[in-house]
Short mmCIF file of C-alpha atoms in Angstrom, two decimals:
data_model
loop_
_atom_site.label_atom_id
_atom_site.label_comp_id
_atom_site.label_asym_id
_atom_site.label_seq_id
_atom_site.Cartn_x
_atom_site.Cartn_y
_atom_site.Cartn_z
CA MET L 29 100.71 32.58 47.53
CA LYS L 30 104.27 32.57 48.83
CA LEU L 31 105.33 29.10 47.66
CA GLY L 32 108.58 27.49 48.70
CA VAL L 33 110.09 24.12 49.48
CA SER L 34 111.48 22.35 52.52
CA SER L 35 115.00 20.97 52.40
CA TYR L 36 113.38 17.82 53.86
CA CYS L 37 112.22 17.05 50.31
CA PHE L 38 115.89 16.51 49.38
CA ARG L 39 116.80 14.39 52.41
CA SER L 40 117.75 11.28 50.38
CA LEU L 41 120.02 13.28 48.07
CA MET L 42 121.58 15.14 50.98
CA THR L 43 122.12 11.95 52.98
CA SER L 44 123.83 10.28 50.01
CA GLY L 45 126.07 13.31 49.48
CA GLU L 46 124.69 14.05 46.01
CA MET L 47 123.53 17.47 47.18
CA ASP L 48 124.37 19.80 50.03
CA LEU L 49 122.32 22.75 51.28
CA ILE L 50 124.04 25.16 48.88
CA ALA L 51 123.10 22.90 45.94
CA VAL L 52 119.53 22.73 47.24
CA LEU L 53 119.39 26.52 47.36
CA ASP L 54 120.61 26.70 43.75
CA TRP L 55 117.95 24.17 42.71
CA VAL L 56 115.24 26.22 44.42
CA ALA L 57 116.46 29.39 42.73
CA ALA L 58 115.89 27.76 39.33
CA SER L 59 112.52 26.24 40.30
CA PRO L 60 108.97 27.59 40.72
CA ALA L 61 109.68 27.96 44.46
CA GLY L 62 110.62 31.29 45.98
CA HIS L 63 111.92 30.37 49.44
CA ILE L 64 113.24 27.46 51.48
CA GLU L 65 112.73 25.89 54.89
CA VAL L 66 115.83 24.30 56.41
CA ALA L 67 114.94 21.04 58.16
CA ALA L 68 117.64 19.98 60.60
CA MET L 69 115.19 17.61 62.34
CA ASP L 70 117.13 15.29 64.69
CA GLY L 71 120.58 16.41 63.58
CA GLU L 72 122.95 18.79 65.34
CA TYR L 73 125.01 19.46 62.21
CA TYR L 74 124.12 23.12 61.84
CA LEU L 75 124.54 23.68 65.55
CA ASP L 76 128.05 22.26 65.37
CA ASN L 77 129.07 23.97 62.12
CA PRO L 78 128.47 27.73 62.33
CA ASP L 79 130.70 28.37 59.31
CA VAL L 80 128.33 26.30 57.15
CA VAL L 81 125.36 28.26 58.51
CA ASN L 82 126.99 31.61 57.80
CA ALA L 83 128.05 30.59 54.28
CA THR L 84 124.59 29.23 53.53
CA ALA L 85 122.88 32.38 54.80
CA LYS L 86 125.16 34.54 52.64
CA HIS L 87 124.53 32.38 49.55
CA ALA L 88 120.77 32.46 50.14
CA GLU L 89 120.87 36.24 50.29
CA ASN L 90 123.05 36.49 47.17
CA ILE L 91 120.73 34.37 45.02
CA GLY L 92 117.50 35.78 46.45
CA VAL L 93 116.14 32.61 48.10
CA PRO L 94 115.17 33.54 51.67
CA ILE L 95 115.35 30.96 54.44
CA VAL L 96 111.96 31.45 56.11
CA ASN L 97 111.82 28.62 58.65
CA TYR L 98 114.29 26.45 60.56
CA LEU L 99 112.94 23.09 61.79
CA VAL L 100 114.41 20.96 64.58
CA SER L 101 113.47 18.11 66.89
CA GLY L 102 112.64 18.70 70.53
CA ASP L 103 111.42 16.95 73.66
CA LEU L 104 109.78 19.20 76.26
CA ARG L 105 107.78 16.52 78.08
CA THR L 106 109.66 17.34 81.28
CA ALA L 107 110.59 20.97 80.46
CA ASP L 108 114.18 19.86 81.06
CA GLY L 109 116.59 22.78 81.38
CA LYS L 110 119.26 21.12 79.25
CA GLU L 111 116.82 20.57 76.39
CA ILE L 112 115.52 24.12 76.64
CA ASP L 113 119.09 25.42 76.45
CA ARG L 114 119.69 23.26 73.35
CA LEU L 115 116.60 24.70 71.69
CA ARG L 116 117.73 28.21 72.57
CA ARG L 117 121.03 27.50 70.84
CA GLN L 118 119.12 26.14 67.85
CA LEU L 119 117.20 29.41 67.84
CA ASP L 120 120.54 31.19 67.54
CA VAL L 121 121.22 29.02 64.47
CA ALA L 122 117.86 30.08 63.01
CA HIS L 123 118.83 33.69 63.61
CA ARG L 124 122.15 33.23 61.78
CA PHE L 125 120.29 31.62 58.88
CA GLY L 126 118.10 34.71 58.73
CA ALA L 127 114.93 32.69 59.41
CA ARG L 128 112.05 34.56 61.01
CA ILE L 129 110.23 31.34 61.98
CA PHE L 130 111.48 28.48 64.16
CA ARG L 131 109.70 25.14 64.44
CA HIS L 132 110.45 22.62 67.20
CA ASP L 133 108.86 19.40 68.39
CA VAL L 134 107.76 18.84 71.97
CA ALA L 135 107.97 15.02 72.04
CA PRO L 136 109.39 12.15 69.97
CA TRP L 137 107.36 11.59 66.80
CA SER L 138 105.98 8.18 67.80
CA TRP L 139 105.18 8.94 71.47
CA ARG L 140 101.57 8.95 72.65
CA GLU L 141 100.28 9.33 76.20
CA GLN L 142 98.82 6.24 77.86
CA ASP L 143 95.86 7.95 79.53
CA PRO L 144 94.28 11.40 80.05
CA GLY L 145 96.19 11.93 83.28
CA GLU L 146 99.52 11.47 81.56
CA PHE L 147 98.43 13.86 78.82
CA GLU L 148 97.50 16.60 81.28
CA THR L 149 100.72 16.25 83.27
CA THR L 150 102.83 16.25 80.13
CA PHE L 151 100.86 19.13 78.61
CA ALA L 152 101.62 21.34 81.61
CA GLN L 153 105.35 20.69 81.23
CA VAL L 154 105.20 21.32 77.49
CA VAL L 155 103.55 24.68 78.08
CA GLU L 156 106.37 25.79 80.36
CA GLY L 157 109.02 24.60 77.93
CA CYS L 158 107.38 26.32 74.95
CA ARG L 159 107.15 29.57 76.90
CA ALA L 160 110.88 29.47 77.68
CA VAL L 161 111.76 28.82 74.03
CA ALA L 162 109.34 31.45 72.75
CA ASP L 163 110.75 34.07 75.12
CA HIS L 164 114.24 33.59 73.70
CA ALA L 165 112.80 33.63 70.19
CA ALA L 166 111.17 37.00 70.94
CA GLU L 167 114.57 38.44 71.85
CA LEU L 168 115.75 37.49 68.34
CA GLY L 169 112.64 38.72 66.54
CA ILE L 170 111.63 35.15 65.68
CA THR L 171 108.22 33.46 65.79
CA SER L 172 108.47 30.13 67.61
CA THR L 173 106.15 27.37 66.39
CA ILE L 174 105.02 23.83 67.02
CA GLU L 175 103.94 21.63 64.10
CA ASN L 176 100.97 19.27 64.14
CA HIS L 177 103.30 16.32 63.90
CA GLY L 178 103.49 12.75 65.15
CA PHE L 179 101.01 11.20 67.56
CA PHE L 180 101.10 13.38 70.70
CA MET L 181 100.87 17.06 69.79
CA ASN L 182 98.71 16.61 66.72
CA GLY L 183 95.11 17.42 65.90
CA SER L 184 93.73 20.95 65.71
CA ASP L 185 92.18 20.99 69.18
CA ARG L 186 95.42 20.07 70.93
CA LEU L 187 97.51 22.62 69.06
CA ALA L 188 94.98 25.43 69.44
CA ARG L 189 94.86 24.68 73.16
CA LEU L 190 98.66 24.77 73.38
CA VAL L 191 98.88 28.16 71.62
CA HIS L 192 96.27 29.55 74.02
CA ALA L 193 98.02 28.11 77.09
CA VAL L 194 101.52 29.29 76.14
CA ASP L 195 100.06 32.77 75.65
CA ARG L 196 102.96 34.39 73.85
CA PRO L 197 102.33 36.65 70.83
CA ASN L 198 105.26 35.07 68.96
CA PHE L 199 104.19 31.45 69.63
CA ARG L 200 102.23 30.02 66.71
CA VAL L 201 101.83 26.90 64.55
CA THR L 202 103.62 25.46 61.54
CA LEU L 203 100.45 24.03 59.99
CA ASP L 204 100.94 20.82 58.02
CA LEU L 205 97.86 20.33 55.87
CA GLY L 206 98.12 16.52 55.85
CA ASN L 207 99.56 15.47 59.20
CA GLY L 208 96.25 15.50 61.08
CA LEU L 209 95.47 12.24 59.29
CA CYS L 210 97.99 10.51 61.58
CA VAL L 211 95.60 10.97 64.50
CA GLY L 212 92.41 10.43 62.51
CA GLU L 213 91.56 14.07 61.83
CA VAL L 214 90.37 15.02 58.34
CA PRO L 215 92.62 17.65 56.71
CA GLY L 216 89.83 20.20 56.34
CA LYS L 217 89.24 20.23 60.10
CA THR L 218 92.96 20.55 60.79
CA ALA L 219 93.33 23.47 58.42
CA ALA L 220 90.19 25.29 59.51
CA GLY L 221 91.05 24.87 63.18
CA LEU L 222 94.62 26.17 62.90
CA ILE L 223 94.73 28.61 59.99
CA ASP L 224 94.25 31.63 62.26
CA VAL L 225 97.26 30.69 64.41
CA ALA L 226 99.50 29.54 61.55
CA ALA L 227 102.86 31.25 61.00
CA SER L 228 103.74 28.90 58.14
CA ILE L 229 101.99 26.18 56.14
CA GLY L 230 103.33 22.84 54.88
CA VAL L 231 101.80 21.02 51.90
CA LYS L 232 102.05 17.29 51.30
CA ASP L 233 99.85 14.60 49.80
CA PHE L 234 99.09 11.01 50.76
CA HIS L 235 97.54 7.91 49.32
CA ILE L 236 94.97 6.75 51.90
CA ARG L 237 93.86 3.12 52.18
CA ARG L 238 91.93 0.96 54.65
CA SER L 239 94.48 -1.83 54.24
CA ALA L 240 97.98 -1.83 52.81
CA GLY L 241 101.23 -3.72 52.54
CA ASP L 242 104.67 -2.95 53.90
CA GLY L 243 105.91 0.63 54.02
CA TRP L 244 102.62 2.36 54.82
CA LEU L 245 101.98 4.32 58.04
CA LYS L 246 99.05 3.14 60.16
CA THR L 247 97.08 6.01 61.69
CA LEU L 248 95.19 6.10 64.99
CA ALA L 249 91.99 5.80 62.93
CA GLY L 250 93.19 2.52 61.36
CA ASP L 251 93.86 4.00 57.92
CA TYR L 252 97.17 3.60 56.09
CA LEU L 253 99.13 6.48 54.56
CA LEU L 254 101.82 6.65 51.91
CA GLY L 255 103.38 9.95 50.85
CA THR L 256 103.26 10.86 47.19
CA ILE L 257 103.65 13.68 44.67
CA THR L 258 101.35 16.53 45.65
CA GLY L 259 98.29 16.29 43.44
CA HIS L 260 98.61 12.53 42.94
CA GLY L 261 97.14 11.48 46.29
CA ASP L 262 93.77 11.53 48.01
CA LEU L 263 93.86 14.92 49.75
CA ASP L 264 91.69 17.77 48.49
CA ILE L 265 94.75 19.90 47.74
CA ALA L 266 92.77 22.55 45.84
CA GLY L 267 90.36 23.04 48.73
CA LEU L 268 93.15 23.17 51.30
CA LEU L 269 95.11 25.68 49.23
CA ALA L 270 92.00 27.85 48.92
CA LEU L 271 91.89 28.05 52.70
CA ALA L 272 95.61 28.79 52.85
CA ALA L 273 95.04 31.61 50.35
CA THR L 274 92.99 33.46 52.96
CA LYS L 275 96.34 34.13 54.68
CA PRO L 276 98.44 35.41 51.75
CA ASP L 277 101.31 36.59 53.95
CA VAL L 278 101.87 33.14 55.49
CA PRO L 279 104.60 31.21 53.63
CA VAL L 280 103.54 27.88 52.08
CA SER L 281 106.19 25.18 51.64
CA LEU L 282 106.16 21.81 49.92
CA GLU L 283 107.17 18.82 52.03
CA PHE L 284 107.52 15.86 49.68
CA GLU L 285 108.05 12.49 51.37
CA GLY L 286 106.98 10.01 48.71
CA LEU L 287 108.81 7.10 47.10
CA GLU L 288 108.98 8.75 43.67
CA SER L 289 112.34 9.84 42.31
CA THR L 290 113.63 13.25 43.34
CA PRO L 291 114.10 16.00 42.33
CA ALA L 292 111.65 15.39 39.47
CA ALA L 293 108.88 14.57 41.95
CA ILE L 294 109.57 17.81 43.81
CA GLU L 295 109.29 19.90 40.66
CA ARG L 296 106.09 18.13 39.63
CA SER L 297 104.64 18.70 43.09
CA LEU L 298 105.44 22.42 42.95
CA ASN L 299 103.86 22.76 39.51
CA ASN L 300 100.76 20.87 40.68
CA ILE L 301 100.42 23.17 43.69
CA LEU L 302 100.55 26.23 41.47
CA ARG L 303 98.05 24.72 39.05
CA LEU L 304 95.64 23.63 41.79
CA ALA L 305 95.92 27.03 43.47
CA GLY L 306 95.03 28.69 40.17
CA ALA L 307 98.34 30.54 40.08
CA ALA L 308 100.06 28.70 37.23
#
């Protein structure tokens, strides 16, 4: 298993200024992880600071921690030309980082269509936008991906349909093993339905409850989720990792989003993944 970590795990430390991306790379180099995903998400920082990107890419190469995936936001509900151009420029950032995988959203995280007609209309626009992004990615030798994420483009059936409709050999999925829960899909179905079109895999764990207090995420199925250390929650991590192991060349990255203190929770999560995968 090619195990790594997402910079998203360190978001609180990076936001507070306690760590920057170089420090995260150094932490990863000393950890059980072997690669990193760079999560820009809604920010344009790396787009606006090419010197930081170049310095980071050089440092990653020097210490032997490859940047395998670059993750950004996106909104392709109207296949707007300005947004497509922005994603193309973000692809150029991914290329400078040395990433061979690029993950973008197609809608805001919380958006959900109001009826089947709106879904079909929006889906058609998303297909066109994803094709345009994937075509530029192909010019750079990059695999463009969409993650099962949020409330619109989530669930294995929707993502598999999107990959089929976009119909580009370099358009695939960043498969998050837990995110299907947001739309009421059990993780085993998500993983089984998308493993064959996955270019990368994200691992996280959740506590799952039928009722909960403040701070929990309510799913479309009426359950409540709270992120936690991988191996401490309610997901069948061992079973999901066994499925991921059928694709040994696909990078697997931890995405910790719990309330526990970092970076200790990140290290414990990585060690639990290795133990549960039988690779410790």
